[in-house]
Coordinates of C-alpha atoms and ligand atoms in Angstrom, one line a residue:
M737 CA -0.4 -0.2 -0.2
E738 CA 1.0 3.6 -0.8
K739 CA 2.1 5.3 1.8
Q740 CA 0.2 8.8 2.8
K741 CA 2.6 11.6 2.6
Q742 CA 3.6 13.7 5.5
K743 CA 0.8 16.7 5.8
S744 CA 2.8 20.6 7.2
A745 CA 1.0 23.1 9.3
A746 CA 2.4 26.4 9.2
V747 CA 1.8 27.7 12.9
V748 CA 1.4 31.9 12.7
G749 CA 1.5 33.2 16.2
G750 CA 3.8 31.0 19.2
G751 CA 1.3 32.8 22.4
L752 CA -0.2 30.1 24.2
V753 CA -2.9 29.0 21.7
G754 CA -0.4 28.2 19.1
A755 CA 2.1 26.4 21.6
M756 CA -0.7 24.0 22.5
N757 CA -2.0 23.8 18.4
T758 CA 1.4 22.9 17.7
C759 CA 1.7 20.0 20.8
Y760 CA -2.2 18.6 18.7
L761 CA -1.4 19.1 15.6
S762 CA 2.5 17.3 16.3
S763 CA 0.2 14.4 16.9
R764 CA -1.5 14.3 15.0
G765 CA 0.8 13.4 13.4
F766 CA 1.3 17.0 11.0
K767 CA 5.2 18.2 10.1
V768 CA 5.0 21.6 12.1
D769 CA 6.1 24.9 12.0
L770 CA 5.6 27.4 14.2
Y771 CA 6.5 31.1 13.2
E772 CA 5.9 34.0 15.7
A773 CA 6.8 37.3 15.8
R774 CA 8.8 38.0 19.1
P775 CA 12.2 36.7 20.9
D776 CA 12.0 33.2 22.1
I777 CA 10.3 34.2 25.7
R778 CA 12.1 31.6 26.9
T779 CA 15.3 33.5 26.5
M780 CA 14.2 36.8 27.6
E781 CA 14.6 38.3 30.5
I782 CA 11.3 40.5 31.0
V783 CA 8.9 39.7 28.5
R784 CA 6.1 42.5 28.0
G785 CA 2.3 41.3 27.5
R786 CA -0.9 40.8 29.1
S787 CA -2.1 39.9 32.0
I788 CA 1.1 38.6 34.4
N789 CA -0.9 35.6 36.1
L790 CA -4.4 33.9 34.3
A791 CA -7.3 31.6 35.8
L792 CA -7.3 28.3 34.0
S793 CA -10.7 26.6 34.9
Y794 CA -12.0 23.4 33.5
R795 CA -12.5 23.2 30.3
G796 CA -8.9 24.4 30.1
R797 CA -7.7 21.6 32.0
Q798 CA -9.3 19.7 30.0
A799 CA -6.9 20.6 26.4
L800 CA -4.1 20.7 28.4
K801 CA -4.9 17.1 29.9
K802 CA -5.9 15.8 26.3
V803 CA -1.8 16.6 25.9
G804 CA -0.2 15.2 28.8
L805 CA -0.1 18.9 30.4
E806 CA -1.9 19.0 32.7
D807 CA -0.1 17.8 36.2
Q808 CA 2.4 19.5 35.4
V809 CA 1.0 23.1 34.5
V810 CA -1.3 22.7 38.1
Q811 CA 1.6 21.4 40.2
D812 CA 2.7 25.5 39.6
G813 CA -0.5 27.1 40.1
I814 CA -2.6 28.0 43.2
P815 CA -6.5 27.2 43.9
M816 CA -8.9 29.6 44.8
Y817 CA -12.0 28.7 45.8
A818 CA -13.9 32.3 46.4
R819 CA -14.5 35.4 45.5
M820 CA -13.0 37.3 47.9
I821 CA -15.0 40.8 48.2
H822 CA -13.4 44.2 49.2
D823 CA -16.1 46.0 50.6
L824 CA -15.3 50.8 50.8
N825 CA -15.3 49.8 54.7
G826 CA -13.1 47.5 54.4
T827 CA -15.3 44.5 55.4
L828 CA -14.4 41.2 53.4
R829 CA -17.0 38.8 52.0
P830 CA -16.1 35.7 50.7
I831 CA -18.5 34.4 47.9
P832 CA -17.5 30.5 46.6
Y833 CA -17.2 29.5 42.7
G834 CA -19.5 26.7 44.1
K835 CA -18.9 23.8 46.0
S836 CA -16.8 23.5 48.8
D837 CA -13.8 21.3 47.1
Q838 CA -14.6 23.3 43.0
Y839 CA -12.2 25.9 42.4
I840 CA -10.5 28.1 39.6
M841 CA -6.8 28.0 39.4
S842 CA -4.4 31.2 39.2
V843 CA -1.0 30.6 37.0
D844 CA 1.2 32.2 35.9
R845 CA 1.1 33.3 31.5
R846 CA 4.6 33.6 31.5
K847 CA 5.4 29.7 32.7
L848 CA 2.2 29.0 31.1
N849 CA 3.5 30.4 27.5
E850 CA 7.1 28.6 27.7
T851 CA 5.8 25.2 29.3
L852 CA 4.1 25.3 26.0
L853 CA 6.5 26.2 24.2
T854 CA 9.3 23.6 25.5
A855 CA 6.8 20.1 25.3
A856 CA 5.6 21.4 21.8
E857 CA 9.9 21.4 20.5
E858 CA 9.6 17.8 22.3
R859 CA 7.6 16.5 20.2
P860 CA 8.1 15.1 16.6
D861 CA 8.3 16.7 13.8
V862 CA 8.0 20.0 15.4
T863 CA 10.3 23.5 14.1
L864 CA 10.0 26.3 16.4
H865 CA 10.9 29.8 14.7
F866 CA 11.2 33.6 16.5
Q867 CA 11.3 36.4 15.3
H868 CA 9.5 35.7 12.0
K869 CA 6.6 37.7 11.6
L870 CA 3.9 37.4 9.7
V871 CA 3.1 40.1 6.9
S872 CA 1.7 38.7 4.1
C873 CA -0.3 35.5 2.6
D874 CA -2.9 34.1 -0.4
L875 CA -5.0 31.9 2.1
E876 CA -6.0 30.5 -1.2
K877 CA -2.8 29.0 -1.7
G878 CA -1.5 28.4 1.6
K879 CA 0.9 30.8 1.2
L880 CA 3.0 33.1 4.3
T881 CA 5.4 35.4 3.8
F882 CA 7.5 36.5 7.0
K883 CA 9.9 38.9 7.7
I884 CA 12.3 38.1 10.5
E885 CA 13.0 40.4 13.3
P886 CA 16.0 41.8 13.4
A887 CA 17.0 40.3 17.1
N888 CA 19.8 42.1 19.8
G889 CA 21.9 38.6 21.3
D890 CA 21.0 36.6 17.9
D891 CA 23.9 36.2 16.4
S892 CA 22.5 33.7 13.6
L893 CA 19.8 36.6 12.8
D894 CA 21.6 39.2 13.3
Q895 CA 24.3 38.5 10.3
T896 CA 21.0 37.6 8.4
Y897 CA 20.2 41.0 8.9
Q898 CA 24.4 41.8 8.4
R899 CA 24.9 40.0 4.9
N900 CA 21.2 41.7 3.8
G901 CA 23.2 45.0 4.5
G902 CA 20.7 46.2 7.0
E903 CA 17.4 45.7 4.7
D904 CA 14.3 44.0 5.3
V905 CA 14.8 39.5 5.5
H906 CA 11.9 37.8 4.4
V907 CA 11.0 34.4 4.7
E908 CA 7.9 32.5 2.1
V909 CA 6.5 29.1 2.6
T910 CA 3.9 26.8 1.6
T911 CA 1.7 24.4 4.0
D912 CA -0.8 22.2 3.6
L913 CA -2.9 24.2 6.7
I914 CA -2.6 28.0 8.1
M915 CA -3.3 27.4 11.3
G916 CA -3.9 31.4 12.6
N917 CA -3.3 31.6 16.6
D918 CA -1.9 35.1 16.4
G919 CA -3.9 36.7 19.4
A920 CA -6.9 39.6 18.9
Y921 CA -4.1 41.8 16.1
S922 CA -5.0 39.0 13.8
A923 CA -2.8 39.3 10.6
I924 CA -4.4 36.2 9.2
R925 CA -8.1 37.4 10.2
K926 CA -7.1 40.6 8.4
H927 CA -6.6 38.5 5.7
M928 CA -10.0 37.1 6.0
V929 CA -12.0 40.2 6.5
K930 CA -11.3 41.3 3.1
R931 CA -12.8 38.0 1.4
P932 CA -16.7 37.9 0.4
R933 CA -19.3 36.8 2.7
F934 CA -16.6 36.9 5.8
N935 CA -19.0 38.0 9.2
Y936 CA -17.2 40.9 11.7
S937 CA -17.2 42.6 14.0
Q938 CA -15.7 44.2 17.1
E939 CA -16.0 46.2 20.2
Y940 CA -13.5 48.6 22.4
I941 CA -15.1 49.3 25.6
P942 CA -14.5 52.3 27.2
H943 CA -12.4 50.3 29.8
G944 CA -9.1 50.3 30.0
Y945 CA -7.1 48.0 32.4
M946 CA -3.5 47.6 34.1
E947 CA -1.6 46.3 36.6
L948 CA -0.4 47.0 40.4
T949 CA 2.2 44.5 42.4
V950 CA 1.6 44.2 46.3
P951 CA 4.7 42.4 47.6
P952 CA 5.3 39.7 49.8
H953 CA 5.0 41.5 53.4
N954 CA 7.4 39.5 55.8
G955 CA 7.7 36.8 53.2
E956 CA 4.0 36.0 53.3
F957 CA 1.0 36.3 51.0
A958 CA 0.0 40.3 52.2
M959 CA -3.9 39.0 51.9
A960 CA -5.8 35.4 52.1
I961 CA -3.7 33.1 49.5
N962 CA -6.6 31.6 48.2
Y963 CA -9.6 33.9 46.7
L964 CA -9.5 35.8 43.5
H965 CA -10.0 38.8 45.8
I966 CA -12.5 41.8 44.0
W967 CA -12.7 45.1 44.4
P968 CA -16.7 46.2 42.9
R969 CA -17.1 49.6 43.1
N970 CA -19.7 49.3 40.3
E971 CA -18.4 51.9 37.4
Y972 CA -14.7 50.4 38.1
M973 CA -12.8 47.6 40.3
M974 CA -10.0 46.0 40.6
I975 CA -8.8 42.3 41.2
A976 CA -6.1 40.8 41.9
L977 CA -4.2 37.3 41.7
P978 CA -2.0 35.3 44.1
N979 CA 1.5 34.9 42.7
Q980 CA 3.7 31.8 42.8
D981 CA 6.7 34.8 44.8
K982 CA 3.7 34.9 46.7
S983 CA 3.3 38.6 45.7
F984 CA 0.0 40.0 44.4
T985 CA -1.2 41.2 40.9
L986 CA -3.5 43.6 40.9
T987 CA -5.6 44.9 37.8
L988 CA -7.6 47.7 38.1
F989 CA -10.3 48.2 35.6
M990 CA -11.3 51.5 34.6
P991 CA -12.5 54.2 32.2
F992 CA -10.2 55.7 30.4
D993 CA -11.3 59.0 31.2
M994 CA -10.5 58.9 34.9
F995 CA -7.4 57.2 34.0
E996 CA -6.6 60.0 32.0
Q997 CA -8.2 62.4 35.4
L998 CA -5.4 61.2 37.8
K999 CA -2.3 63.8 36.5
T1000 CA -0.1 62.8 39.3
G1001 CA 1.2 60.7 42.0
D1002 CA -0.6 62.5 44.4
D1003 CA -4.4 62.2 42.9
V1004 CA -3.6 58.2 42.8
V1005 CA -3.1 58.3 45.7
K1006 CA -5.6 60.0 46.7
F1007 CA -8.3 58.5 44.8
F1008 CA -7.0 54.5 46.0
M1009 CA -7.2 56.1 49.4
E1010 CA -10.9 56.8 48.5
K1011 CA -12.1 54.2 46.6
F1012 CA -9.9 51.0 47.7
P1013 CA -8.2 51.6 51.4
D1014 CA -7.1 48.9 52.6
S1015 CA -5.0 48.4 49.0
V1016 CA -2.9 51.6 49.7
P1017 CA -1.5 49.9 53.2
L1018 CA 0.0 46.8 50.7
I1019 CA 1.0 48.1 47.9
G1020 CA 2.5 50.3 48.7
E1021 CA 2.3 55.0 48.3
E1022 CA 5.4 55.2 46.9
S1023 CA 5.1 51.8 44.4
L1024 CA 1.8 53.4 43.4
K1025 CA 3.0 56.4 42.5
E1026 CA 5.6 55.1 40.9
T1027 CA 4.2 52.1 38.5
Y1028 CA 1.3 54.0 37.8
F1029 CA 2.8 56.2 35.4
R1030 CA 4.7 53.1 34.0
L1031 CA 3.0 52.6 31.5
P1032 CA -0.4 53.9 30.0
P1033 CA -3.4 51.9 30.7
L1034 CA -4.4 49.2 27.8
P1035 CA -7.8 48.4 25.5
L1036 CA -9.7 46.1 26.1
V1037 CA -11.5 43.9 23.0
S1038 CA -14.2 42.6 21.8
V1039 CA -14.8 40.4 18.5
K1040 CA -16.3 38.0 16.5
C1041 CA -16.6 36.0 13.4
F1042 CA -17.8 34.0 10.8
P1043 CA -16.4 31.3 9.6
Y1044 CA -13.2 30.5 11.0
H1045 CA -11.6 29.0 8.2
V1046 CA -10.9 29.0 4.3
S1047 CA -11.3 26.5 2.4
D1048 CA -9.1 23.7 3.3
K1049 CA -5.8 25.0 4.0
A1050 CA -6.2 28.2 6.4
V1051 CA -8.2 28.3 10.0
I1052 CA -8.4 30.9 13.2
M1053 CA -8.7 29.8 16.4
G1054 CA -8.1 32.0 20.3
D1055 CA -7.9 35.0 20.2
A1056 CA -7.9 35.4 16.7
A1057 CA -11.2 34.2 15.8
H1058 CA -12.7 36.0 19.1
A1059 CA -11.0 37.5 21.7
M1060 CA -13.1 38.9 24.5
V1061 CA -13.1 40.5 27.2
P1062 CA -11.0 39.4 30.8
F1063 CA -14.1 39.5 32.7
Y1064 CA -15.3 35.5 32.3
G1065 CA -12.0 34.7 32.6
Q1066 CA -11.8 31.9 29.6
G1067 CA -10.2 34.0 27.0
M1068 CA -7.8 31.8 27.4
N1069 CA -9.4 28.4 28.5
C1070 CA -11.5 28.6 25.4
G1071 CA -8.8 29.2 23.4
F1072 CA -7.7 25.6 24.5
E1073 CA -10.9 24.1 24.3
D1074 CA -10.5 25.1 20.5
C1075 CA -7.8 23.6 19.9
L1076 CA -9.1 19.7 21.3
V1077 CA -12.7 20.5 19.8
F1078 CA -11.5 20.9 16.7
D1079 CA -8.4 17.9 17.5
E1080 CA -11.9 15.8 18.3
I1081 CA -13.5 17.1 14.7
M1082 CA -9.8 15.0 13.3
E1083 CA -10.3 12.4 14.2
K1084 CA -14.4 12.3 14.0
L1085 CA -13.5 12.9 9.9
D1086 CA -9.4 10.6 9.0
S1087 CA -8.4 14.1 9.4
D1088 CA -9.9 15.4 6.4
L1089 CA -9.4 18.7 6.2
S1090 CA -11.4 19.6 2.6
K1091 CA -14.6 18.9 5.6
V1092 CA -12.9 19.6 8.9
L1093 CA -12.7 23.4 8.1
P1094 CA -16.0 23.2 7.1
E1095 CA -16.6 21.3 10.6
Y1096 CA -15.1 23.4 12.8
S1097 CA -16.2 26.8 11.8
M1098 CA -20.3 25.6 12.3
Y1099 CA -19.6 23.6 15.2
R1100 CA -17.1 26.1 16.6
S1101 CA -18.8 29.2 16.3
P1102 CA -22.0 28.7 18.9
D1103 CA -20.1 28.5 21.3
A1104 CA -17.3 31.0 20.5
H1105 CA -20.0 33.8 20.2
A1106 CA -22.0 32.2 23.2
I1107 CA -18.8 33.3 25.8
N1108 CA -18.4 35.7 23.6
D1109 CA -21.1 37.2 25.2
L1110 CA -20.3 35.5 29.2
A1111 CA -17.7 37.9 29.0
M1112 CA -19.2 40.9 28.5
Y1113 CA -22.2 39.9 30.4
N1114 CA -20.1 39.4 33.7
Y1115 CA -18.1 42.8 33.0
I1116 CA -21.1 44.4 35.1
E1117 CA -21.1 41.5 37.1
M1118 CA -18.8 42.2 39.2
R1119 CA -17.9 45.2 39.3
K1120 CA -21.7 46.0 39.7
S1121 CA -23.0 43.1 41.0
V1122 CA -21.6 41.5 43.4
N1123 CA -22.9 44.1 45.3
S1124 CA -26.1 43.1 45.6
R1125 CA -28.0 40.8 47.8
W1126 CA -30.2 38.2 45.4
F1127 CA -26.5 37.3 44.4
L1128 CA -25.4 35.8 46.7
M1129 CA -27.9 33.2 46.7
R1130 CA -26.8 32.1 43.1
K1131 CA -24.2 29.5 43.2
K1132 CA -21.9 29.4 39.8
V1133 CA -18.1 27.7 38.9
D1134 CA -15.8 28.6 36.5
A1135 CA -16.2 32.7 36.2
F1136 CA -14.5 34.7 37.5
Ligands
FAD1763 P1 -2.0 35.8 22.1 O1 -1.8 35.5 23.8 O2 -2.0 37.3 21.7 O3 -1.2 35.3 21.4 C1 -0.9 36.0 20.0 C2 0.5 35.8 19.7 O4 0.8 35.9 18.3 C3 1.5 36.3 20.4 O5 2.4 35.4 20.7 C4 2.3 37.3 19.2 O6 3.7 37.6 19.7 C5 1.4 36.7 18.5 N1 1.9 37.1 16.6 C6 1.7 38.7 16.6 N2 1.2 39.0 15.7 C7 1.2 38.0 14.6 C8 2.3 38.2 13.6 N3 2.0 38.8 12.4 N4 3.2 37.0 13.2 C9 3.9 36.0 13.7 N5 3.6 35.7 15.6 C10 2.5 37.2 15.6 N6 -8.3 34.4 30.5 C11 -8.3 33.3 30.9 O7 -8.7 32.6 30.0 N7 -8.4 33.4 32.2 C12 -8.1 34.6 32.2 O8 -7.5 35.4 33.2 C13 -7.0 35.4 31.8 N8 -7.6 36.8 31.8 C14 -6.7 38.4 31.4 C15 -6.6 39.8 31.7 C16 -6.1 40.5 31.1 C17 -5.5 41.9 31.3 C18 -6.3 40.2 29.6 C19 -5.7 41.3 28.6 C20 -6.7 38.7 29.2 C21 -7.0 37.9 29.9 N9 -7.3 36.5 29.1 C22 -7.7 35.2 30.4 C23 -7.3 36.1 28.3 C24 -6.2 35.8 26.6 O9 -5.1 36.4 27.7 C25 -6.2 35.8 25.8 O10 -7.2 35.1 25.4 C26 -4.8 34.1 25.4 O11 -3.7 34.6 26.0 C27 -5.4 34.3 23.9 O12 -4.5 33.9 23.7 P2 -3.7 33.4 22.0 O13 -2.5 32.7 21.6 O14 -5.0 33.1 20.9 O15 -3.1 34.8 21.1

């Protein structure tokens, strides 16, 4: 019998979803090349980007389990059994997520990404290409063009630059499957938008976010550890998730015009003393003044689109397909579940991409759109409804 030719896949984006998809596609026998615009985060001192830690929940764990990584990831996570509400008068109120043994887990984004990249690299027929930024593509033909980003300290890439006299260096590849996992501002999706009958909507909410830190106090966590702390103040809110190093990462979600009204360090301290008084001694006044102005608040976008694929050649997943506001704690979890669902459809349809890709779009989009809507709803619930009496009567798990 004639041996089937090995199929190739180009995964664009080496974030959480791209790295996980690489593991799945390798397990399905693909020759996988992953292309990531940034340098290898495993070799970097400081990695800039979004949220330092994330809430991992059931759907994300199921996807990790299938590629054999659940135990490794969970052992470094910190369980959060309840929300801990910080009222203005300093009262603390826990609201459990579910039964006493149910929890979501705080995990370190960088560590998780590194774990997934290393796991991907160890699989058969996988090559990781860093500093490769997708600049154009022909989705129908499976053709991709990457610009090689110059690298400080990476000899091989710097030499390529020198050879080219400092001009941009481009690499072209052709592949059987383009897997677009390049995040909320996806370059692959931008190409899909130009196609007829592609539905697309995006919404920026008026709120932005900023991260602050509560360092350890006397070598210990400064607040109760196994909780997702929330300071709900109706129009805005602050949350805190615990880290392995005994610090907490605080995230302040607030309308941009409110951020802009705080112009000096003293304005910031005054605002925090009025609105989040119990947090000020934990953060420290000097640190608060300094961190608040270090980086501008970042925007939050929600994206819906359909379909997720082009013929039998290209498909988008994760934030590229359904970026959502972070208030349901499900962006990554949903992206991980995308990989699992796609793999199950591959199994069912014998990896026939002409059938798998349309089936994936049809099957996955209603669920992804629903989670997107729930995230938008939880935007109000977290900052406002947790203050109401009826909320306390309800039982919920798997969300923030
Ligand atoms: P990304 O993580 O954005 O990765 C995309 C990758 O593609 C990046 O590495 C990028 O460098 C690369 N890339 C981009 N463009 C190109 C290009 N042209 N060429 C090559 N590479 C490219 N989710 C949860 O489940 N739980 C949480 O608690 C949670 N908290 C959050 C808190 C905040 C403040 C925010 C903003 C988000 C949060 N999320 C959370 C959502 C989560 O961060 C995202 O859903 C998740 O990162 C999506 O993963 P991804 O791989 O699809 O995209």
